[in-house]
Amino acid sequence: MTQNPANQSTDKEPVEQTKPEVSTNKRGLERRKKLLEVAEKHFFSFGYAGTSVNEIVKEAGGSLNTLYRYFGNKLGLFEAVFKLKTDELFTPFAHMDFWQDDIETNLFRFGECLQRVTSTPDGIAIYRLVVTENNFEQSEIQRIFYQLGPQTGIRILGDYLQRMKDKGKLDLEDPYLAASQFIEMIKGPFLYPRLFGETIEEQQLHQALKQAIHIFLNGCLQK
Amino acid sequence: MTQNPANQSTDKEPVEQTKPEVSTNKRGLERRKKLLEVAEKHFFSFGYAGTSVNEIVKEAGGSLNTLYRYFGNKLGLFEAVFKLKTDELFTPFAHMDFWQDDIETNLFRFGECLQRVTSTPDGIAIYRLVVTENNFEQSEIQRIFYQLGPQTGIRILGDYLQRMKDKGKLDLEDPYLAASQFIEMIKGPFLYPRLFGETIEEQQLHQALKQAIHIFLNGCLQK
DNA sequence: AAATAAATGTAGTGACAATTACACTTTTAT
DNA sequence: ATAAAAGTGTAATTGTCACTACATTTATTT
């Protein structure tokens, strides 16, 4: 696919030369951090195929040798950046408690938070990367993103809807599907525009959320 | 970004060497068709960056020279394939008449048709291509796809919802936003699974459609 | 402070792939 | 049938990159 002349590794043994080392102290840690920073900038701006490892090193200082010792290869560097940013983006969301008031308020709070996460420049950049790169060969990247992002959102909201259903407050056949559908109502309409470079106004997000809640609640509230 | 050694064209004159020629008769047309066929296969399987022009010619027969005369360059070939397949996929959908019965039946018919279009292997492949390739630089590809696909769907359903609103049958603030939200409810939940290689069962599609209609109609039907 | 380990900088290497050149053959139109 | 146009096959050109090698400098540890 892409050029990868280093894969002469005749797959016999577990291949230890690719083991990314971890620098323990001081200078090494700074270099590592700087490399990650610059790499992030490049990957976010130009995509995986579009960034050159040489460029990163040229900009970050340090040496190719160091980069390869730390991250093994280009994909290793990418994965490191990706995991870091994905955690940064989704972890706070996953630990938030949305369910303290009435259903409408709760949906509103959840929706606003989700919209905020997916609207952030980093959120958009990560999404583009996940969808855009390494996509014709199955990679771990996708799994990580999917589990930490979309799947977590569906689980959190789905659990809540399930409870409301059990209490007889909502009339829903499949609460987890419903969760996914609600989520799509509030972020789906902006997917293409975002991918295609348009910027979304705060007010549009708000309107989508308002209308989604109106339709959704009206649609499944037990009377 | 990608390698493109041919762009030595000092931009002075309108550059006529890149003008893709159109073969008028017989053998040329067949070659062209064969090239497009093989190119489609490769682009659909390996993505833009992942396919090699040389490979295409090797498999399709004919000569590099011919390919370049017809399509100008790799991107030209890609665009040709892309337009062809996008038209093929969306044009029938755009000319269908969904609105002959009651609202629920109409939504059902529309939804089923839309799900069919987006579930087809070509539909998925095209979507992947649009999202996956040529995405860090704005390209015409995206515009074509967006207009012919998503935007058309929203317009068709949105027009209908608007009419229903005007007749006082539906209670909706923004019918076009609502259209987009309905569409997302029935295809959004399958986006990631599809991108990540899962196959979707007929029955899942059906359930999503059923529940979406239930929530949506219940949610905005004028009582 | 000496020995050991890590980091640097520069300069390769090897592959791959888009595009062009060219000499030659086949088709098509006059 | 014959000249012009289009098509073919092969090989060369040119760039770009990931990745490696190595000789040298800097930091860390005992």
Coordinates of C-alpha atoms (C1' of nucleotides) in Angstrom, one line a residue:
Chain A
M1 CA 0.0 0.0 0.0
T2 CA 2.2 2.8 1.3
Q3 CA 5.9 2.3 1.1
N4 CA 7.3 0.3 3.9
P5 CA 10.8 -0.9 3.0
A6 CA 11.5 -1.9 6.6
N7 CA 9.3 -4.8 6.7
Q8 CA 11.9 -7.3 5.7
S9 CA 11.2 -8.9 9.1
T10 CA 10.8 -12.5 8.2
D11 CA 8.1 -13.4 10.6
K12 CA 9.8 -16.1 12.7
E13 CA 10.4 -14.7 16.1
P14 CA 8.4 -12.1 18.0
V15 CA 10.5 -9.4 16.4
E16 CA 12.1 -7.4 19.2
Q17 CA 13.8 -4.7 17.3
T18 CA 10.5 -2.9 16.9
K19 CA 9.9 -2.8 20.7
P20 CA 9.5 0.9 21.4
E21 CA 11.7 1.9 24.3
V22 CA 10.6 4.1 27.1
S23 CA 13.0 6.8 28.1
T24 CA 13.1 7.1 31.9
N25 CA 14.3 10.5 32.7
K26 CA 14.7 14.1 31.9
R27 CA 15.9 15.0 28.5
G28 CA 14.4 11.9 27.0
L29 CA 11.0 12.7 28.3
E30 CA 11.1 16.2 27.0
R31 CA 12.2 15.0 23.5
R32 CA 9.4 12.5 23.5
K33 CA 6.9 15.1 24.5
K34 CA 8.1 17.5 21.9
L35 CA 8.1 14.8 19.2
L36 CA 4.5 13.9 20.1
E37 CA 3.5 17.6 20.0
V38 CA 4.9 18.2 16.6
A39 CA 3.7 14.9 15.3
E40 CA 0.2 15.7 16.5
K41 CA 0.3 19.0 14.7
H42 CA 1.4 17.3 11.4
F43 CA -1.0 14.4 11.6
F44 CA -3.9 16.7 12.4
S45 CA -3.1 19.0 9.6
F46 CA -2.0 16.7 6.8
G47 CA -3.3 13.2 7.7
Y48 CA -1.2 10.1 8.1
A49 CA 0.0 9.6 4.6
G50 CA 0.5 13.4 4.2
T51 CA 3.0 13.8 7.0
S52 CA 6.7 13.0 6.7
V53 CA 8.6 11.6 9.6
N54 CA 11.7 13.5 8.4
E55 CA 9.7 16.8 8.6
I56 CA 8.6 16.1 12.1
V57 CA 12.1 15.5 13.3
K58 CA 13.4 18.5 11.4
E59 CA 10.8 20.7 13.2
A60 CA 10.9 19.1 16.6
G61 CA 14.7 18.9 16.8
G62 CA 16.3 15.8 18.0
S63 CA 17.1 13.0 15.6
L64 CA 15.4 10.4 13.5
N65 CA 17.3 7.8 15.5
T66 CA 15.6 8.9 18.7
L67 CA 12.2 8.9 17.2
Y68 CA 12.6 5.4 15.9
R69 CA 13.9 4.2 19.2
Y70 CA 10.9 5.6 21.0
F71 CA 8.1 4.7 18.7
G72 CA 9.4 1.9 16.5
N73 CA 8.1 3.3 13.3
K74 CA 5.7 5.8 11.8
L75 CA 2.6 3.9 12.7
G76 CA 3.9 3.6 16.3
L77 CA 4.2 7.3 16.5
F78 CA 0.8 7.8 15.1
E79 CA -0.8 5.4 17.5
A80 CA 0.9 7.1 20.4
V81 CA -0.4 10.5 19.3
F82 CA -3.8 9.0 18.7
K83 CA -4.3 7.3 22.0
L84 CA -3.1 10.3 23.9
K85 CA -5.6 12.6 22.2
T86 CA -8.4 10.2 22.2
D87 CA -8.1 9.7 25.9
E88 CA -7.8 13.4 26.4
L89 CA -11.0 13.9 24.5
F90 CA -13.3 11.1 25.7
T91 CA -12.3 10.2 29.2
P92 CA -13.8 13.3 30.9
F93 CA -17.0 12.7 29.0
A94 CA -17.2 9.1 30.2
H95 CA -16.9 10.1 33.8
M96 CA -19.5 12.8 33.8
D97 CA -22.8 12.3 35.6
F98 CA -25.7 13.5 33.5
W99 CA -28.7 12.1 35.4
Q100 CA -29.7 14.3 38.2
D101 CA -32.9 15.9 37.1
D102 CA -36.0 15.3 35.0
I103 CA -35.6 13.5 31.7
E104 CA -35.8 16.5 29.6
T105 CA -33.1 18.4 31.5
N106 CA -30.9 15.3 31.5
L107 CA -31.2 14.8 27.8
F108 CA -30.3 18.4 27.4
R109 CA -27.3 18.2 29.5
F110 CA -26.1 15.0 27.9
G111 CA -26.6 16.4 24.4
E112 CA -24.9 19.6 25.1
C113 CA -21.9 17.8 26.5
L114 CA -21.7 15.5 23.5
Q115 CA -22.0 18.3 21.1
R116 CA -19.2 20.1 22.8
V117 CA -16.9 17.1 22.6
T118 CA -17.6 16.4 19.0
S119 CA -17.3 20.1 18.0
T120 CA -13.9 20.8 19.5
P121 CA -11.2 21.2 16.9
D122 CA -9.4 18.2 18.3
G123 CA -12.6 16.2 18.2
I124 CA -13.0 16.9 14.6
A125 CA -9.4 16.3 13.8
I126 CA -9.4 12.9 15.5
Y127 CA -12.6 12.0 13.8
R128 CA -11.1 12.8 10.4
L129 CA -8.1 10.8 11.2
V130 CA -10.0 7.8 12.3
V131 CA -12.2 7.8 9.3
T132 CA -9.6 9.0 6.9
E133 CA -6.5 7.1 7.5
N134 CA -5.6 3.5 7.9
N135 CA -9.0 2.6 6.9
F136 CA -8.5 0.1 4.1
E137 CA -6.6 -2.2 6.4
Q138 CA -8.2 -3.0 9.8
S139 CA -6.2 -1.3 12.5
E140 CA -6.3 -1.0 16.3
I141 CA -6.8 2.7 15.9
Q142 CA -10.4 2.2 14.9
R143 CA -11.2 -0.1 17.8
I144 CA -9.8 2.3 20.3
F145 CA -11.7 5.2 19.0
Y146 CA -15.0 3.4 18.6
Q147 CA -14.9 1.9 22.1
L148 CA -13.8 5.1 23.8
G149 CA -16.1 7.4 21.8
P150 CA -19.3 6.4 20.1
Q151 CA -19.7 3.1 22.0
T152 CA -19.3 4.8 25.4
G153 CA -21.8 7.5 24.5
I154 CA -24.4 4.9 23.5
R155 CA -23.8 2.9 26.6
I156 CA -24.1 5.8 28.9
L157 CA -27.3 7.1 27.4
G158 CA -28.6 3.6 26.7
D159 CA -28.3 2.6 30.3
Y160 CA -30.2 5.6 31.4
L161 CA -33.0 5.1 28.9
Q162 CA -33.2 1.4 29.9
R163 CA -33.7 2.5 33.5
M164 CA -36.4 4.9 32.5
K165 CA -38.1 2.2 30.5
D166 CA -38.0 -0.2 33.4
K167 CA -39.6 2.5 35.6
G168 CA -42.3 2.8 33.0
K169 CA -41.5 6.3 32.2
L170 CA -40.5 5.8 28.6
D171 CA -42.0 3.6 25.9
L172 CA -39.1 2.2 24.0
E173 CA -38.5 -1.1 22.3
D174 CA -34.7 -1.0 22.2
P175 CA -33.2 1.7 24.5
Y176 CA -29.7 1.3 23.2
L177 CA -30.8 1.7 19.6
A178 CA -32.8 4.7 20.7
A179 CA -29.8 6.1 22.4
S180 CA -27.8 5.8 19.2
Q181 CA -30.7 7.4 17.3
F182 CA -30.9 10.3 19.7
I183 CA -27.2 10.9 19.4
E184 CA -27.4 10.8 15.7
M185 CA -30.2 13.3 15.7
I186 CA -28.0 15.8 17.5
K187 CA -24.7 15.3 15.7
G188 CA -25.5 13.5 12.5
P189 CA -26.7 16.5 10.6
F190 CA -23.3 18.2 11.0
L191 CA -21.1 15.4 10.0
Y192 CA -20.8 16.1 6.3
P193 CA -20.7 19.8 6.6
R194 CA -17.8 19.4 9.1
L195 CA -15.9 16.9 7.0
F196 CA -16.3 19.2 4.0
G197 CA -14.9 22.1 5.9
E198 CA -17.9 24.1 6.9
T199 CA -18.0 25.6 10.4
I200 CA -21.1 25.1 12.5
E201 CA -22.7 27.9 14.5
E202 CA -23.5 27.5 18.1
Q203 CA -27.0 28.4 17.3
Q204 CA -27.4 25.6 14.8
L205 CA -26.2 23.1 17.4
H206 CA -28.7 24.4 19.9
Q207 CA -31.6 24.2 17.5
A208 CA -30.8 20.7 16.5
L209 CA -30.6 19.7 20.2
K210 CA -33.9 21.4 21.0
Q211 CA -35.8 19.9 18.1
A212 CA -34.3 16.5 18.8
I213 CA -35.4 16.5 22.4
H214 CA -38.8 17.7 21.4
I215 CA -39.4 15.0 18.9
F216 CA -37.7 12.3 20.9
L217 CA -39.4 12.9 24.2
N218 CA -42.8 13.5 22.6
G219 CA -42.2 10.4 20.6
C220 CA -41.6 8.0 23.5
L221 CA -42.8 9.5 26.7
Q222 CA -45.3 7.2 28.4
K223 CA -48.6 8.9 28.7
Chain B
M1 CA 1.6 15.6 -0.1
T2 CA 1.6 12.6 -2.4
Q3 CA 4.2 12.5 -5.0
N4 CA 3.4 14.5 -8.1
P5 CA 6.5 15.1 -10.2
A6 CA 4.5 16.2 -13.2
N7 CA 3.6 19.6 -11.8
Q8 CA 6.4 21.5 -13.3
S9 CA 3.7 23.3 -15.2
T10 CA 4.8 26.9 -14.7
D11 CA 1.4 28.4 -14.4
K12 CA 1.5 30.9 -17.3
E13 CA -0.9 29.7 -19.9
P14 CA -4.2 27.7 -19.4
V15 CA -2.1 24.5 -19.7
E16 CA -3.5 22.5 -22.5
Q17 CA -1.4 19.4 -22.2
T18 CA -3.6 18.2 -19.3
K19 CA -6.8 18.4 -21.4
P20 CA -8.3 14.9 -21.3
E21 CA -9.1 13.9 -24.8
V22 CA -12.2 12.0 -25.7
S23 CA -11.9 9.1 -28.0
T24 CA -14.7 9.1 -30.5
N25 CA -15.0 5.6 -31.8
K26 CA -14.8 1.9 -31.4
R27 CA -11.6 0.6 -29.9
G28 CA -10.9 3.7 -27.9
L29 CA -14.3 3.6 -26.2
E30 CA -13.7 0.0 -25.3
R31 CA -10.3 0.7 -23.9
R32 CA -11.7 3.6 -21.9
K33 CA -14.4 1.4 -20.5
K34 CA -12.1 -1.3 -19.6
L35 CA -9.7 1.2 -17.9
L36 CA -12.6 2.6 -15.9
E37 CA -13.7 -0.8 -14.9
V38 CA -10.4 -1.9 -13.6
A39 CA -9.7 1.4 -12.0
E40 CA -13.0 1.2 -10.1
K41 CA -12.1 -2.2 -8.8
H42 CA -8.7 -0.9 -7.6
F43 CA -9.9 2.3 -6.1
F44 CA -12.8 0.6 -4.3
S45 CA -10.5 -2.0 -2.9
F46 CA -7.4 -0.1 -2.0
G47 CA -8.3 3.5 -1.9
Y48 CA -6.8 6.4 -3.9
A49 CA -3.3 6.4 -2.4
G50 CA -3.3 2.6 -2.4
T51 CA -3.8 2.0 -6.1
S52 CA -1.1 2.2 -8.7
V53 CA -1.8 3.5 -12.1
N54 CA 0.8 1.1 -13.5
E55 CA -1.0 -1.8 -12.0
I56 CA -4.3 -0.7 -13.5
V57 CA -2.8 -0.5 -17.0
K58 CA -1.1 -3.9 -16.5
E59 CA -4.4 -5.4 -15.6
A60 CA -6.6 -3.6 -18.1
G61 CA -4.3 -4.0 -21.0
G62 CA -3.6 -1.0 -23.2
S63 CA -0.9 1.4 -22.4
L64 CA 0.0 4.1 -19.9
N65 CA 0.1 6.5 -22.8
T66 CA -3.5 5.9 -23.6
L67 CA -4.6 6.3 -20.0
Y68 CA -2.9 9.6 -19.7
R69 CA -4.3 10.8 -22.9
Y70 CA -7.8 10.0 -21.8
F71 CA -7.7 11.1 -18.2
G72 CA -4.9 13.5 -17.9
N73 CA -3.5 12.1 -14.6
K74 CA -4.4 9.9 -11.7
L75 CA -6.8 12.3 -10.2
G76 CA -8.6 12.7 -13.5
L77 CA -9.0 8.9 -13.7
F78 CA -10.3 8.8 -10.1
E79 CA -12.8 11.6 -10.7
A80 CA -14.1 9.9 -13.8
V81 CA -14.7 6.7 -11.9
F82 CA -16.2 8.5 -9.0
K83 CA -18.7 10.6 -11.0
L84 CA -19.8 7.6 -12.9
K85 CA -20.5 5.5 -9.8
T86 CA -22.0 8.3 -7.8
D87 CA -24.5 9.1 -10.6
E88 CA -25.3 5.4 -10.9
L89 CA -26.0 5.2 -7.2
F90 CA -27.9 8.3 -6.5
T91 CA -29.7 9.3 -9.7
P92 CA -32.4 6.6 -9.5
F93 CA -33.0 7.6 -5.9
A94 CA -33.5 11.2 -6.7
H95 CA -36.2 10.5 -9.3
M96 CA -38.3 8.2 -7.2
D97 CA -41.7 9.3 -6.0
F98 CA -42.2 8.4 -2.4
W99 CA -45.3 10.4 -1.5
Q100 CA -48.4 8.6 -2.5
D101 CA -50.0 7.4 0.7
D102 CA -50.3 8.3 4.4
I103 CA -47.4 9.8 6.2
E104 CA -46.3 6.7 7.9
T105 CA -46.3 4.6 4.8
N106 CA -44.4 7.3 2.9
L107 CA -41.7 7.6 5.6
F108 CA -41.4 3.8 5.5
R109 CA -41.0 3.8 1.7
F110 CA -38.5 6.6 1.8
G111 CA -36.5 5.1 4.6
E112 CA -36.3 1.7 3.1
C113 CA -35.1 3.1 -0.2
L114 CA -32.5 5.2 1.5
Q115 CA -31.3 2.3 3.5
R116 CA -31.0 0.2 0.4
V117 CA -28.9 2.9 -1.4
T118 CA -26.6 3.3 1.5
S119 CA -26.2 -0.4 2.2
T120 CA -25.2 -1.5 -1.3
P121 CA -21.5 -2.5 -1.6
D122 CA -21.0 0.3 -4.1
G123 CA -22.7 2.8 -1.8
I124 CA -20.4 1.8 1.1
A125 CA -17.3 1.8 -1.1
I126 CA -18.1 5.3 -2.5
Y127 CA -18.7 6.6 1.0
R128 CA -15.4 5.3 2.2
L129 CA -13.7 6.9 -0.8
V130 CA -15.3 10.2 -0.3
V131 CA -14.5 10.3 3.4
T132 CA -11.2 8.5 3.1
E133 CA -9.4 10.1 0.3
N134 CA -8.6 13.6 -0.9
N135 CA -10.0 14.9 2.3
F136 CA -7.2 17.1 3.6
E137 CA -7.3 19.2 0.6
Q138 CA -10.7 20.5 -0.6
S139 CA -11.7 18.7 -3.8
E140 CA -14.5 18.6 -6.2
I141 CA -15.2 15.0 -5.3
Q142 CA -16.7 16.0 -2.0
R143 CA -19.0 18.6 -3.5
I144 CA -20.3 16.2 -6.1
F145 CA -21.0 13.5 -3.6
Y146 CA -22.6 15.8 -1.0
Q147 CA -24.9 17.4 -3.5
L148 CA -25.9 14.3 -5.2
G149 CA -26.3 12.2 -2.1
P150 CA -27.0 13.6 1.4
Q151 CA -28.2 17.0 0.2
T152 CA -30.6 15.5 -2.3
G153 CA -32.0 13.2 0.4
I154 CA -32.6 16.0 2.8
R155 CA -34.2 18.2 0.1
I156 CA -36.6 15.4 -1.0
L157 CA -37.8 14.5 2.5
G158 CA -37.6 18.1 3.7
D159 CA -39.9 19.3 0.9
Y160 CA -42.4 16.7 1.9
L161 CA -42.3 17.5 5.6
Q162 CA -42.6 21.2 4.8
R163 CA -45.8 20.5 2.8
M164 CA -47.1 18.4 5.7
K165 CA -46.4 21.2 8.1
D166 CA -48.1 23.7 5.8
K167 CA -51.2 21.5 5.8
G168 CA -51.1 21.5 9.5
K169 CA -50.5 17.8 9.7
L170 CA -47.1 17.9 11.3
D171 CA -45.8 20.1 14.1
L172 CA -42.2 20.9 13.2
E173 CA -40.1 24.0 13.7
D174 CA -37.5 23.3 10.9
P175 CA -38.7 20.6 8.5
Y176 CA -35.3 20.4 6.7
L177 CA -33.5 19.9 9.9
A178 CA -36.1 17.3 10.9
A179 CA -35.5 15.6 7.6
S180 CA -31.9 15.4 8.3
Q181 CA -32.5 14.1 11.8
F182 CA -34.9 11.4 10.6
I183 CA -32.4 10.3 8.0
E184 CA -29.7 10.1 10.6
M185 CA -31.9 8.0 12.9
I186 CA -32.2 5.4 10.2
K187 CA -28.6 5.3 8.9
G188 CA -26.5 7.0 11.5
P189 CA -26.3 4.0 13.9
F190 CA -24.7 1.9 11.2
L191 CA -22.1 4.3 10.1
Y192 CA -19.2 3.3 12.4
P193 CA -19.9 -0.4 12.3
R194 CA -19.8 -0.2 8.5
L195 CA -16.7 1.8 8.4
F196 CA -15.1 -0.6 10.7
G197 CA -16.0 -3.6 8.6
E198 CA -19.0 -5.1 10.3
T199 CA -21.9 -6.3 8.2
I200 CA -25.4 -5.1 9.1
E201 CA -28.3 -7.5 9.1
E202 CA -31.5 -6.7 7.2
Q203 CA -33.3 -7.2 10.4
Q204 CA -31.3 -4.5 12.2
L205 CA -32.1 -2.0 9.5
H206 CA -35.7 -2.8 9.7
Q207 CA -35.8 -2.4 13.4
A208 CA -34.1 1.0 13.2
L209 CA -36.5 2.1 10.6
K210 CA -39.5 1.0 12.6
Q211 CA -38.4 2.6 15.8
A212 CA -37.4 5.8 14.1
I213 CA -40.8 6.2 12.5
H214 CA -42.5 5.4 15.7
I215 CA -40.6 8.0 17.7
F216 CA -40.5 10.6 14.9
L217 CA -44.2 10.4 14.0
N218 CA -45.3 10.2 17.6
G219 CA -43.0 13.1 18.3
C220 CA -44.3 15.6 15.7
L221 CA -47.7 14.5 14.6
Q222 CA -50.3 17.2 15.1
K223 CA -53.0 16.0 17.5
Chain C
dA1 C1' 36.1 11.3 36.8
dA2 C1' 35.6 7.3 34.1
dA3 C1' 32.6 4.3 32.0
dT4 C1' 28.3 3.5 30.2
dA5 C1' 24.3 4.8 27.9
dA6 C1' 21.5 7.9 25.3
dA7 C1' 21.0 11.6 21.9
dT8 C1' 22.4 14.0 17.8
dG9 C1' 23.3 15.1 12.8
dT10 C1' 24.3 13.9 8.5
dA11 C1' 24.2 11.1 4.9
dG12 C1' 22.9 7.1 2.9
dT13 C1' 19.8 3.0 1.0
dG14 C1' 16.2 0.9 -1.2
dA15 C1' 11.5 1.0 -2.8
dC16 C1' 7.9 2.5 -5.0
dA17 C1' 5.1 5.0 -8.0
dA18 C1' 3.5 8.9 -11.1
dT19 C1' 4.6 10.7 -15.3
dT20 C1' 7.2 11.1 -19.8
dA21 C1' 9.7 9.5 -24.0
dC22 C1' 10.2 6.8 -27.8
dA23 C1' 10.1 3.6 -31.3
dC24 C1' 6.7 0.7 -33.3
dT25 C1' 2.1 -1.2 -34.9
dT26 C1' -2.7 -0.8 -35.9
dT27 C1' -6.9 1.8 -37.2
dT28 C1' -9.3 5.2 -39.5
dA29 C1' -10.4 8.5 -43.0
dT30 C1' -9.4 10.6 -47.6
Chain D
dA1 C1' -3.8 2.4 -50.6
dT2 C1' -1.9 5.8 -48.1
dA3 C1' -1.3 9.4 -45.0
dA4 C1' -2.7 10.9 -40.5
dA5 C1' -4.2 9.7 -36.1
dA6 C1' -4.6 6.7 -32.2
dG7 C1' -2.9 2.8 -29.6
dT8 C1' 0.9 -0.2 -27.7
dG9 C1' 5.0 -1.8 -24.9
dT10 C1' 8.9 -1.0 -22.7
dA11 C1' 12.1 1.6 -20.4
dA12 C1' 13.7 5.8 -18.4
dT13 C1' 13.1 9.7 -15.4
dT14 C1' 12.3 11.9 -11.2
dG15 C1' 10.6 12.6 -6.6
dT16 C1' 9.4 11.3 -2.3
dC17 C1' 9.8 8.7 1.9
dA18 C1' 10.4 5.4 5.5
dC19 C1' 14.0 3.6 7.6
dT20 C1' 19.2 2.6 8.7
dA21 C1' 24.2 3.4 9.7
dC22 C1' 27.7 5.6 11.9
dA23 C1' 30.7 8.7 13.8
dT24 C1' 30.4 12.3 17.3
dT25 C1' 28.6 14.7 21.3
dT26 C1' 26.2 14.9 25.6
dA27 C1' 24.2 13.2 29.7
dT28 C1' 23.9 9.8 33.6
dT29 C1' 25.6 6.6 36.9
dT30 C1' 28.8 4.4 39.9

